[in-house]
XYZ file of N, CA, C and O in Angstrom:
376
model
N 9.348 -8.523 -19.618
C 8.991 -9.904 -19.773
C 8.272 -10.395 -18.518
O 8.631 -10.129 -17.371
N 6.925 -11.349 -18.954
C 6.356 -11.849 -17.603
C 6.727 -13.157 -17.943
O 6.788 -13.594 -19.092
N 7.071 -14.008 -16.508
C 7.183 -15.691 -16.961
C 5.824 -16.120 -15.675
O 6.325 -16.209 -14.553
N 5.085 -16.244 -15.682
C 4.103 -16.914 -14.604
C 4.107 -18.444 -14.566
O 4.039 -19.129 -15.586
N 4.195 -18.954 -13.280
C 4.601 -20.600 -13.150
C 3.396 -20.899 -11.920
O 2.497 -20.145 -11.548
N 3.689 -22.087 -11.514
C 2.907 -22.082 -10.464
C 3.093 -21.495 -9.705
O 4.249 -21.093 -9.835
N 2.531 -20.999 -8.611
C 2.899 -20.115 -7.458
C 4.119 -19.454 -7.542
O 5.100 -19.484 -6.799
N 3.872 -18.793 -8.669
C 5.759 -17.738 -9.033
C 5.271 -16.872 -10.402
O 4.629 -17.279 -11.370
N 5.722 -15.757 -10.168
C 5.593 -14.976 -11.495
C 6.801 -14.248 -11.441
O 6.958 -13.460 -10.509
N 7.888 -14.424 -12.503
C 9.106 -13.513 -12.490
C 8.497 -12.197 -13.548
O 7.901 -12.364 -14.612
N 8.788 -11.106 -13.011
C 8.598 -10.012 -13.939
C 10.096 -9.448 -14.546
O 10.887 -9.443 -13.602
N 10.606 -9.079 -15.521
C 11.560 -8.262 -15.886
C 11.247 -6.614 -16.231
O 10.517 -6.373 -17.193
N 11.512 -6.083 -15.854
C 11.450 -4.811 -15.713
C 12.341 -3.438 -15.665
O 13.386 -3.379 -15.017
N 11.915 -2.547 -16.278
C 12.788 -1.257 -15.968
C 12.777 -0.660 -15.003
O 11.725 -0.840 -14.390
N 13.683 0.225 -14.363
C 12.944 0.798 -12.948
C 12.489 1.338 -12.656
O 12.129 1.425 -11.482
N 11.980 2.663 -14.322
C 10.881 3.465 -14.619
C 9.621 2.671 -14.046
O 8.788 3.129 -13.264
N 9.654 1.248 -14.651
C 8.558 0.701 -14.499
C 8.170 -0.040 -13.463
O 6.996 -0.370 -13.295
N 9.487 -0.479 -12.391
C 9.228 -0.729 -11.461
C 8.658 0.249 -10.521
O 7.912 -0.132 -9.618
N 8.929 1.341 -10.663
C 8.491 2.963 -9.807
C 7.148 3.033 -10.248
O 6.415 3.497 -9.374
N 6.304 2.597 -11.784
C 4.979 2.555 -12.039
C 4.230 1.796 -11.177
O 3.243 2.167 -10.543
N 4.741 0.729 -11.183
C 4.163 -0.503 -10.355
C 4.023 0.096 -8.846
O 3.079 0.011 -8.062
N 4.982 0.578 -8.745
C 5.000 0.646 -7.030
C 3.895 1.732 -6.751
O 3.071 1.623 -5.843
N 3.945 2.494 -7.381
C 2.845 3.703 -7.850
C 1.377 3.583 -7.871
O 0.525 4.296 -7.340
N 1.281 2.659 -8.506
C -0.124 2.139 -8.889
C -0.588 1.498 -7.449
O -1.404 2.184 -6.834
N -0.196 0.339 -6.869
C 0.089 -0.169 -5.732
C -0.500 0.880 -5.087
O -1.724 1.011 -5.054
N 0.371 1.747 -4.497
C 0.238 2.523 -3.614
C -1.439 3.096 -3.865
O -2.356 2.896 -3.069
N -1.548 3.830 -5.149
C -2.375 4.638 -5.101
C -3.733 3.253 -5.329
O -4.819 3.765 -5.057
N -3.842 2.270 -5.592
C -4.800 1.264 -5.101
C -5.324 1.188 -3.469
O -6.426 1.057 -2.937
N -3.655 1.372 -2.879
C -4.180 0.899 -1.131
C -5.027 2.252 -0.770
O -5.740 2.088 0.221
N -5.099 3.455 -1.314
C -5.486 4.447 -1.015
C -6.596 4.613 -1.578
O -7.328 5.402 -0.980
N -7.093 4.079 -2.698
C -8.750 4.129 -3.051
C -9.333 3.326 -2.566
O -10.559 3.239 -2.515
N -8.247 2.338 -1.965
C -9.408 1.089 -1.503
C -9.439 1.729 -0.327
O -10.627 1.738 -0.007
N -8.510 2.525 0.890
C -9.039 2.950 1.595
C -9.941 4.193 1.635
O -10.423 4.340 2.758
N -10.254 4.977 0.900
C -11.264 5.872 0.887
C -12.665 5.402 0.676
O -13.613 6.154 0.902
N -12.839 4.054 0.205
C -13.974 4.020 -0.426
C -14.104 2.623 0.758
O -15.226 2.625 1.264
N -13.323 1.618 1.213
C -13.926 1.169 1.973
C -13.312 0.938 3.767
O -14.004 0.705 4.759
N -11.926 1.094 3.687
C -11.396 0.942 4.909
C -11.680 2.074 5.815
O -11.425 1.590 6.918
N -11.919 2.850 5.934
C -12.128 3.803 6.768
C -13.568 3.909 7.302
O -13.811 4.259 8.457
N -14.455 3.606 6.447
C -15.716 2.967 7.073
C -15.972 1.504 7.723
O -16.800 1.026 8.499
N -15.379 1.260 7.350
C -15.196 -0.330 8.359
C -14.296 -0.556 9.023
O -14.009 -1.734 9.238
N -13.613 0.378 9.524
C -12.789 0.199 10.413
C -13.506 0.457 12.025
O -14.246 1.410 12.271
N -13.213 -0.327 12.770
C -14.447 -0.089 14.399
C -13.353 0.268 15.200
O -13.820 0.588 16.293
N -12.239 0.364 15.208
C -11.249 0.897 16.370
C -11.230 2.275 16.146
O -11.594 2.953 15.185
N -10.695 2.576 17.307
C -10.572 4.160 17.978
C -9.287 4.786 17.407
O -9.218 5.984 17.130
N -8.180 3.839 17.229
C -7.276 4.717 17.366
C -6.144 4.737 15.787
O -6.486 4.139 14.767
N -5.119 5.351 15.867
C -4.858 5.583 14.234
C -4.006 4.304 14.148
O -4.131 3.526 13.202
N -2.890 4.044 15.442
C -2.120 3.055 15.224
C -2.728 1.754 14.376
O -2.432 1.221 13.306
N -3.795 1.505 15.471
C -4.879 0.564 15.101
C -5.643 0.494 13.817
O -6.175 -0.542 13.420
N -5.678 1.669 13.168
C -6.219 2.068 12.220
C -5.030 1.879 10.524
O -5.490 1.567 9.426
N -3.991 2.081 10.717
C -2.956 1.804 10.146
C -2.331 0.129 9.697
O -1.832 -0.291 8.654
N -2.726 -0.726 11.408
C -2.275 -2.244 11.282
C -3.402 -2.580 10.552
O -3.099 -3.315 9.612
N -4.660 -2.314 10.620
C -6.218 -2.405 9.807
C -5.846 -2.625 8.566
O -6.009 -3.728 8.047
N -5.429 -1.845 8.083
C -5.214 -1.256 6.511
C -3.415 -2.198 6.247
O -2.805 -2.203 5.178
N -3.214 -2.492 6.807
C -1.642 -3.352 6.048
C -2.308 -4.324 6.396
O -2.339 -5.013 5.376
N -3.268 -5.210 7.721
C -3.782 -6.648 7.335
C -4.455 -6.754 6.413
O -4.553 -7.886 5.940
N -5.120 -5.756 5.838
C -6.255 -5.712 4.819
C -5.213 -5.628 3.316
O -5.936 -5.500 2.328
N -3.765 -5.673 2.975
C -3.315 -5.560 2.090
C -1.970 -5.849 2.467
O -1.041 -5.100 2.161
N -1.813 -6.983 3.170
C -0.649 -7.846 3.712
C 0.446 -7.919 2.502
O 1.336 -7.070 2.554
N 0.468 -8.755 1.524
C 0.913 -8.934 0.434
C 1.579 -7.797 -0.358
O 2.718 -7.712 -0.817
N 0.352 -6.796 -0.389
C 1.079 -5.461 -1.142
C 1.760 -4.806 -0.406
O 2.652 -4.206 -1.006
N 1.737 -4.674 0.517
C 3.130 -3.919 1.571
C 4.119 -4.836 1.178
O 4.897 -4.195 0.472
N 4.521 -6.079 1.271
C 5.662 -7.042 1.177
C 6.324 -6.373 -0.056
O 7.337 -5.677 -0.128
N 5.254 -6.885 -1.216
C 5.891 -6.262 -2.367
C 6.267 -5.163 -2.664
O 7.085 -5.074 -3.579
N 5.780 -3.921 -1.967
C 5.956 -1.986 -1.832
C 7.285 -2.485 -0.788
O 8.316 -2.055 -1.308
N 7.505 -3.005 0.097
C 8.680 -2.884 0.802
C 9.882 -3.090 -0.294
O 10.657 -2.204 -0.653
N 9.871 -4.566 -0.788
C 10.572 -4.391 -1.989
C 11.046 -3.426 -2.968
O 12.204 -3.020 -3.070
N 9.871 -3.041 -3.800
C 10.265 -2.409 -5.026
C 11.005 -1.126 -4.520
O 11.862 -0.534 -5.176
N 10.479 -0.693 -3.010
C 11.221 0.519 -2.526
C 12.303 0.936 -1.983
O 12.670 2.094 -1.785
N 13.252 -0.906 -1.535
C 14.049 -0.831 -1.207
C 15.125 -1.234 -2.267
O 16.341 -1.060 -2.181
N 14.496 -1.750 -3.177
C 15.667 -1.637 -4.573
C 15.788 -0.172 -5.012
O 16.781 0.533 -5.198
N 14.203 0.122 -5.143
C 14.625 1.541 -5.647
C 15.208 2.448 -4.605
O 15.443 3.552 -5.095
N 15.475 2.374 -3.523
C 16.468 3.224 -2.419
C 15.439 4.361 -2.386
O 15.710 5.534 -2.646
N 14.167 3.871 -2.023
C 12.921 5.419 -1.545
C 11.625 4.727 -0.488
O 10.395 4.750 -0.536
N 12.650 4.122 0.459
C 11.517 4.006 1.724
C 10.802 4.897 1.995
O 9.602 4.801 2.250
N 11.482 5.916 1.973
C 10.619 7.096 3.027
C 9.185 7.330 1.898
O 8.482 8.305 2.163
N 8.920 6.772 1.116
C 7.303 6.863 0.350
C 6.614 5.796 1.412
O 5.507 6.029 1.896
N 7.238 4.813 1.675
C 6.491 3.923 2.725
C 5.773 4.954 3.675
O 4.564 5.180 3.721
N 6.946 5.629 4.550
C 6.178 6.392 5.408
C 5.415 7.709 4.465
O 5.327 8.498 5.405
N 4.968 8.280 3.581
C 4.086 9.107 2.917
C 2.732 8.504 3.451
O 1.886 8.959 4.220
N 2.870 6.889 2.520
C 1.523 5.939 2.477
C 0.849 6.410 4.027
O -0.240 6.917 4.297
N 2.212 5.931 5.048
C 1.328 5.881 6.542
C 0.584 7.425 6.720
O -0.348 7.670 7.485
N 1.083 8.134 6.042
C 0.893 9.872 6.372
C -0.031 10.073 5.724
O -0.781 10.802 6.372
N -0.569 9.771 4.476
C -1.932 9.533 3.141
C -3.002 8.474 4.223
O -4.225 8.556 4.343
N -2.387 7.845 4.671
C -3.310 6.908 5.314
C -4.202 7.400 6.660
O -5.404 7.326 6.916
N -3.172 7.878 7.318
C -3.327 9.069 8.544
C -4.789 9.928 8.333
O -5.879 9.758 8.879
N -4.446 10.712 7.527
C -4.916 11.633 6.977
C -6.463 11.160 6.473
O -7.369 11.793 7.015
N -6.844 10.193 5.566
C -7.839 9.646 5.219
C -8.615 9.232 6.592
O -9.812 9.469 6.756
N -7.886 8.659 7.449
C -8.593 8.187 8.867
C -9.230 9.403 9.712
O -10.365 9.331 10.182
N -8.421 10.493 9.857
C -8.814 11.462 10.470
C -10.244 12.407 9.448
O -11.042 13.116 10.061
N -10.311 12.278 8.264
C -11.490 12.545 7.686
C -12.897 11.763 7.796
O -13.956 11.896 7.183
N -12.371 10.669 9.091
C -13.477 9.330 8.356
C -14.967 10.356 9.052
O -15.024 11.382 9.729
N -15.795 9.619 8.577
C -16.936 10.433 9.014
C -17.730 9.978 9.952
O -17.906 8.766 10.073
N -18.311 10.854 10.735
C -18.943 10.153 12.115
C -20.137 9.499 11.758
O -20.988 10.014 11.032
N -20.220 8.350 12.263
C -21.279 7.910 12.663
C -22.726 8.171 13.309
O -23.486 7.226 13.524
């Protein structure tokens, strides 16, 4: 069930489907970084490169912190940073 209000949307959900959601999420922050964060990113370094990419998707981390701590599987949080890592160190030179 979706109820959307003003500035509020309650979702009801399974936790199959909450694990979809979180899923999708994830694999969004990761096309959006292949295709545009890693080229527009102007800092040197990965830390820097990492805070880049959660200001650039503030909101969806909040909500991935969530769904991951109901579902009791943080440690995918840290995957993302490790998928994220990884994409940065491919970026291509200039």
């Amino acid at each position: 069930m979706l109820n959307i209000k003003n500035k509020s949307i309650v979702m009801e959900m399974e936790r199959d489907d909450l694990w979809q959601l979180g899923t999708a999420l994830i694999n969004g922050i990761i096309m959006e970084t292949k295709i545009k964060w890693r080229l527009f990113y102007k800092g040197e370094t990965e830390t820097g490169f990492l805070r880049y990419v959660r200001l650039q998707h503030h909101v969806i981390f909040v909500y991935l912190e969530e769904i991951y701590m109901h579902l009791e599987r943080m440690e995918l949080l840290d995957n993302l940073d490790d998928e994220l890592l990884s994409l940065y160190r491919q970026k291509p030179s200039c």
